Each structure stands twice: as C-alpha cells, then as structure tokens.
Short mmCIF file of C-alpha atoms in Angstrom, two decimals:
data_model
loop_
_atom_site.label_atom_id
_atom_site.label_comp_id
_atom_site.label_asym_id
_atom_site.label_seq_id
_atom_site.Cartn_x
_atom_site.Cartn_y
_atom_site.Cartn_z
CA MET A 1 73.04 109.21 97.15
CA ALA A 2 74.91 107.50 99.96
CA GLY A 3 78.68 107.57 100.34
CA PHE A 4 81.06 104.66 100.12
CA ASP A 5 79.47 101.36 101.25
CA SER A 6 82.39 99.05 102.10
CA ARG A 7 80.30 96.17 103.41
CA GLY A 8 77.79 96.24 100.57
CA THR A 9 80.48 96.60 97.94
CA PHE A 10 82.62 93.66 99.04
CA GLN A 11 79.71 91.46 100.07
CA LYS A 12 78.71 91.47 96.39
CA ALA A 13 82.26 91.37 95.01
CA ALA A 14 83.56 88.19 96.69
CA ASN A 15 83.25 85.92 93.67
CA GLU A 16 84.96 88.31 91.27
CA TYR A 17 87.55 89.19 93.91
CA THR A 18 88.54 85.53 94.30
CA LYS A 19 88.94 85.08 90.56
CA ILE A 20 91.06 88.21 90.23
CA GLN A 21 93.30 87.16 93.12
CA ASP A 22 93.77 83.72 91.55
CA THR A 23 94.52 85.22 88.12
CA PHE A 24 96.94 87.90 89.34
CA PRO A 25 98.73 86.54 92.44
CA HIS A 26 101.75 88.74 91.72
CA VAL A 27 99.71 91.91 92.18
CA ILE A 28 98.91 91.73 95.92
CA ARG A 29 99.27 88.27 97.48
CA ASP A 30 102.83 87.32 96.59
CA PRO A 31 104.46 90.69 97.51
CA LEU A 32 102.45 90.71 100.73
CA LEU A 33 103.64 87.23 101.70
CA ALA A 34 107.21 88.21 100.89
CA ASP A 35 106.95 91.16 103.29
CA MET A 36 105.29 89.01 105.95
CA ALA A 37 108.11 86.40 105.81
CA VAL A 38 106.07 84.01 107.96
CA LYS A 39 107.93 81.49 110.13
CA GLU A 40 106.73 78.29 111.73
CA GLY A 41 104.91 79.07 114.97
CA ASP A 42 104.05 82.68 114.09
CA ARG A 43 100.84 84.27 115.36
CA ILE A 44 99.27 86.38 112.61
CA LEU A 45 96.43 88.91 112.53
CA ASP A 46 94.90 89.95 109.18
CA LEU A 47 92.20 92.59 108.78
CA PRO A 48 90.49 93.08 106.49
CA CYS A 49 91.37 89.62 105.20
CA GLY A 50 89.22 89.63 102.05
CA THR A 51 88.87 86.16 100.59
CA GLY A 52 91.89 84.90 102.51
CA ASP A 53 94.43 84.69 99.72
CA ALA A 54 97.35 85.76 101.88
CA ILE A 55 96.28 84.63 105.34
CA VAL A 56 95.47 81.04 104.32
CA ARG A 57 98.91 80.63 102.79
CA ALA A 58 100.47 82.30 105.83
CA ALA A 59 98.66 79.92 108.17
CA GLN A 60 100.00 76.98 106.17
CA ILE A 61 103.54 78.24 106.65
CA ALA A 62 103.00 78.98 110.35
CA GLY A 63 101.96 75.35 110.81
CA PRO A 64 100.12 73.71 113.70
CA THR A 65 102.17 75.59 116.30
CA GLY A 66 101.15 78.91 114.77
CA HIS A 67 97.79 80.65 114.69
CA ALA A 68 96.00 83.10 112.41
CA LEU A 69 93.06 85.41 113.11
CA ALA A 70 91.32 86.70 109.97
CA ILE A 71 88.68 89.45 110.14
CA ASP A 72 86.49 91.00 107.46
CA VAL A 73 83.24 92.95 107.42
CA ALA A 74 81.74 91.04 104.47
CA PRO A 75 80.32 87.56 105.26
CA SER A 76 80.74 86.43 101.66
CA MET A 77 84.45 87.27 101.79
CA ILE A 78 84.81 85.23 104.99
CA GLU A 79 82.95 82.30 103.42
CA GLU A 80 85.37 82.28 100.49
CA ALA A 81 88.31 82.41 102.91
CA LYS A 82 86.89 79.58 105.03
CA ALA A 83 86.50 77.43 101.93
CA LYS A 84 90.18 77.95 101.08
CA ALA A 85 91.23 77.05 104.62
CA GLU A 86 89.07 73.94 104.67
CA ALA A 87 90.42 72.84 101.28
CA ALA A 88 93.94 73.21 102.71
CA GLY A 89 92.99 71.21 105.80
CA LEU A 90 93.92 74.04 108.15
CA LYS A 91 92.94 73.95 111.82
CA ASN A 92 95.04 76.89 113.01
CA ILE A 93 93.00 79.75 111.55
CA GLU A 94 90.02 81.59 113.05
CA PHE A 95 87.61 83.69 110.98
CA VAL A 96 85.50 86.56 112.32
CA VAL A 97 82.91 88.71 110.55
CA GLU A 98 83.29 92.20 111.98
CA ASP A 99 83.97 95.80 111.06
CA MET A 100 87.74 96.22 111.18
CA GLU A 101 87.50 99.29 113.42
CA LYS A 102 85.28 97.49 115.94
CA ALA A 103 87.17 94.19 115.94
CA GLN A 104 88.61 92.99 119.24
CA PHE A 105 91.98 91.25 119.56
CA ASP A 106 94.78 90.96 122.08
CA ALA A 107 97.38 93.69 122.40
CA ALA A 108 101.07 92.94 121.81
CA ALA A 109 100.18 89.35 120.90
CA TYR A 110 101.06 88.92 117.22
CA ASP A 111 104.30 88.29 115.38
CA ILE A 112 102.74 89.71 112.22
CA VAL A 113 99.84 92.13 111.84
CA VAL A 114 98.82 92.64 108.23
CA SER A 115 96.31 94.94 106.57
CA SER A 116 96.10 94.99 102.79
CA CYS A 117 94.05 97.43 100.71
CA GLY A 118 91.86 98.22 103.69
CA PRO A 119 93.31 100.85 106.05
CA PHE A 120 91.96 103.70 103.92
CA PHE A 121 88.38 102.59 104.68
CA ALA A 122 88.86 103.48 108.35
CA SER A 123 86.87 106.48 109.54
CA ASP A 124 89.89 107.46 111.66
CA LEU A 125 93.00 106.23 109.88
CA LYS A 126 95.46 107.19 112.60
CA ALA A 127 93.38 105.49 115.31
CA PHE A 128 93.06 102.33 113.22
CA LEU A 129 96.79 102.14 112.51
CA THR A 130 97.51 102.77 116.18
CA LYS A 131 95.23 99.85 117.06
CA LEU A 132 97.08 97.60 114.60
CA TRP A 133 100.48 98.70 115.91
CA GLY A 134 99.33 97.95 119.44
CA ALA A 135 98.63 94.35 118.43
CA VAL A 136 102.24 93.80 117.30
CA LYS A 137 104.40 92.19 119.95
CA PRO A 138 107.98 93.38 120.55
CA GLY A 139 110.16 92.08 117.73
CA GLY A 140 107.10 91.57 115.52
CA LYS A 141 106.11 93.49 112.42
CA LEU A 142 103.29 95.50 110.89
CA VAL A 143 102.80 94.82 107.18
CA LEU A 144 100.59 97.10 105.08
CA CYS A 145 99.65 97.41 101.43
CA THR A 146 97.85 100.52 100.25
CA LEU A 147 96.85 101.66 96.80
CA GLY A 148 99.08 104.20 95.13
CA ARG A 149 98.18 106.58 92.38
CA ASN A 150 96.67 105.35 89.10
CA PHE A 151 94.51 102.58 90.52
CA LEU A 152 93.20 100.61 87.52
CA ALA A 153 93.95 103.44 85.10
CA PRO A 154 92.53 104.18 82.60
CA ILE A 155 89.39 102.03 82.95
CA SER A 156 88.55 103.28 86.45
CA GLY A 157 88.18 106.86 85.25
CA VAL A 158 85.93 105.80 82.40
CA LEU A 159 83.72 103.87 84.83
CA LEU A 160 83.37 106.86 87.17
CA ASP A 161 82.47 109.16 84.28
CA LEU A 162 79.81 106.74 83.04
CA ALA A 163 78.39 106.15 86.52
CA GLN A 164 78.03 109.86 87.22
CA SER A 165 76.46 110.44 83.80
CA LYS A 166 73.60 108.08 84.72
CA THR A 167 72.42 110.05 87.75
CA ASP A 168 72.40 113.65 88.89
CA ASP A 169 73.38 113.03 92.51
CA LEU A 170 75.92 110.17 92.46
CA GLN A 171 78.91 111.07 94.59
CA ALA A 172 82.25 109.45 93.78
CA PRO A 173 84.15 109.14 97.08
CA THR A 174 87.56 107.53 96.65
CA PRO A 175 88.76 106.67 100.18
CA TRP A 176 92.00 105.12 98.92
CA ARG A 177 93.25 108.58 97.98
CA SER A 178 94.01 109.15 101.66
CA THR A 179 96.92 106.69 101.58
CA GLU A 180 98.33 107.10 98.09
CA ASP A 181 100.72 109.88 99.12
CA ILE A 182 104.03 108.36 100.25
CA ARG A 183 105.18 111.36 102.29
CA PHE A 184 101.87 111.48 104.15
CA LEU A 185 102.06 107.75 104.87
CA LYS A 186 105.59 107.91 106.23
CA THR A 187 104.79 110.87 108.45
CA LEU A 188 101.62 109.31 109.83
CA LEU A 189 103.25 105.93 110.48
CA GLY A 190 106.19 107.64 112.14
CA GLU A 191 103.75 109.25 114.58
CA VAL A 192 101.84 106.01 115.14
CA THR A 193 104.99 103.96 115.83
CA ASN A 194 106.87 106.61 117.80
CA GLY A 195 109.58 106.97 115.21
CA GLN A 196 110.19 103.35 114.23
CA ARG A 197 111.80 102.93 110.83
CA VAL A 198 109.21 102.75 108.05
CA ASN A 199 110.26 100.60 105.09
CA LEU A 200 108.13 101.66 102.14
CA ALA A 201 108.38 100.49 98.54
CA HIS A 202 106.21 101.74 95.71
CA ARG A 203 105.24 99.31 92.95
CA SER A 204 103.52 99.92 89.64
CA VAL A 205 101.90 96.84 88.16
CA ILE A 206 100.29 96.31 84.77
CA MET A 207 97.35 93.90 84.80
CA ASP A 208 96.68 92.32 81.41
CA TYR A 209 93.00 91.39 81.55
CA GLN A 210 92.89 90.66 77.79
CA THR A 211 89.11 90.90 77.12
CA PRO A 212 86.36 93.48 77.81
CA ASP A 213 84.46 90.93 79.89
CA ALA A 214 87.53 90.34 82.06
CA GLY A 215 88.11 94.09 82.32
CA TRP A 216 84.59 94.59 83.61
CA ASN A 217 84.99 91.75 86.11
CA LEU A 218 88.23 93.33 87.30
CA LEU A 219 86.43 96.58 88.07
CA MET A 220 83.57 94.76 89.81
CA ALA A 221 86.05 92.89 92.03
CA THR A 222 87.27 96.16 93.53
CA ALA A 223 85.97 99.16 95.42
CA PHE A 224 84.78 100.64 92.12
CA ARG A 225 81.78 98.33 92.35
CA ASN A 226 80.44 100.75 94.94
CA TYR A 227 79.43 103.22 92.25
CA THR A 228 76.97 100.78 90.67
CA LEU A 229 75.23 99.72 93.90
CA GLU A 230 72.53 102.36 93.95
CA LEU A 231 71.94 102.61 90.23
CA SER A 232 68.96 100.97 88.61
CA PRO A 233 69.49 97.59 86.91
CA GLU A 234 68.95 99.34 83.59
CA SER A 235 71.63 101.94 84.29
CA ARG A 236 74.07 99.27 85.49
CA ALA A 237 73.49 97.27 82.31
CA GLU A 238 74.05 100.38 80.20
CA ILE A 239 77.29 101.17 81.99
CA GLU A 240 78.57 97.61 81.56
CA ALA A 241 77.75 97.64 77.85
CA GLU A 242 79.32 101.06 77.32
CA MET A 243 82.45 100.13 79.28
CA LYS A 244 82.95 96.98 77.23
CA GLU A 245 82.40 98.85 73.99
CA TRP A 246 84.92 101.51 75.07
CA MET A 247 87.51 98.80 75.79
CA ARG A 248 86.84 97.12 72.44
CA SER A 249 86.93 100.27 70.36
CA ASN A 250 90.07 101.55 72.10
CA ARG A 251 91.75 98.14 72.10
CA GLN A 252 92.24 98.57 75.83
CA THR A 253 93.29 95.31 77.51
CA THR A 254 95.49 96.45 80.41
CA ALA A 255 95.16 98.48 83.58
CA THR A 256 97.89 100.08 85.69
CA CYS A 257 97.84 99.77 89.47
CA GLY A 258 100.10 101.55 91.92
CA PHE A 259 100.79 100.04 95.35
CA ASN A 260 102.68 101.10 98.46
CA ASN A 261 104.08 98.15 100.41
CA ILE A 262 105.07 98.97 103.99
CA THR A 263 106.87 96.99 106.69
CA ILE A 264 107.64 98.24 110.21
CA VAL A 265 109.43 96.09 112.79
CA LYS A 266 108.73 96.84 116.45
CA ASP A 267 111.76 97.16 118.68
CA ASP A 268 112.23 94.43 121.26
CA ALA A 269 111.15 95.40 124.73
#
C-alpha cells in the first residue's frame, strides 16, 4: 500500500480537526499563541495552517495594520479557516492552498513565522526549516510545535495494531518520529539558524475525551486517519467498532500527547 498521504488524510479530517481544536484549545492553540506573542502591526506566516485556529486569532491581534498569510495543502482545511476569518470579520488574512514545501513567500518579510505539527511531513526537513527561517525578518521569530513521544498513547498504538491486522501489506509510516527527539531538533535548528539560541520546552498533555465515540473522533482528526484511507469500508467499520469496544472494556477515556514548543529569535541585522 501507499505511504503517508498528508493531503488525503487532512482533506478528510477537517471537520473532526476543527472540533478537537475547539474542545482542547490548551493542547496546541493557546501555547502556540503564547509563543507567538503577536503585536499590533505584525506580519505573520503560518504553514501548514490547518483549520486556522491560531492564525485567525493572531490576525485579530495584529489588527488592520498587520497581515497574515496562511497556507495548507488541504482545501477543506483552508475552507474551515476561511469561515473562521469571515466570522471574525477579518480583512487582513490571505489563504493559499498549496503544498508547504512548494509554497512561495517573501524572504525576510515576516515578524513571525509559525509551523505547528507540520514540519515533520517535509520530504527534506532541513531544507523546509531553512526556507522558514529565511522568511523571518531580522528581529523576528520562528515558532514551531512538533509532536513529542507518546502521541495519543495508548489509543494510537491500538489503532495501528488493528489497522495492520486487517491487511497484509499496510505500512505504518510515522513521519512525526523525525522531530520527537529534542537533541536532534536542537542540533538541526542550530545548523539551520547558524547558531541562534533555540528555546525549546517539552510539554506532556492529557486529553480527556470521555467517551469511545469522542476517542475515535480524536484519532480521526489526526495523522492516524491515514491508516484507514486505503482500507475497505468494511475493514474501517470493523476497526472503529473494535477500537470503541477496547476503550469501553478498558475504561480508557484519556490520551497522552507530548509536544515540543520551539521559539528562535533572529538577530537584528
């Protein structure tokens, strides 16, 4: 079977992703906004922007003198983000559907460049991070959030076991493993930024999803949805039923997520 399909996965996950972001703002959005520390008039670049949870709020803070460019490969994610911006009455935000590695934007033009839970999908991580760093203007900052170890444990492991049990050739690529190692991240970012100070904080968050239905929706809002894309409808239905029964019988209502939050300020020219 095919490898990891980022576009297909998140094109189908937009609705669940929005609900999860709204239910658990403290997991990704709020810490990200705290690291961004947006000021009025800031120019902000966000890719991949997902359903716009952070960038729409950031654009509100930046105000009419600021500007935000939000990029994502999945049209459904961009549509969700546009709806949020329209509901907020924002005119200072531009949305683009594009692969994050192919996206075009000005160099040294942004006060804040942010990439949350996306860098690990890059085919060349160092080149992608270098491209992001090049977009940061002197005195600006690069803000990243990557997944740490134990992403949605223990339910993620159960899902992978069930998915692989339904087919003989299902591969289980986990691209986020490339950025879960803190030492690797610091070393790589040191090379990308020519030795700028890397501020990295690890967080471990418990998500209380409360019901098996909500636990399944949580999985389907994330990259783990990828492993159901090429299965037959019958196999997907079996996996969903077995996952929910496992959560019920084990009284499992929480999942642990590790995150690495990174901020790097570029020296003034």
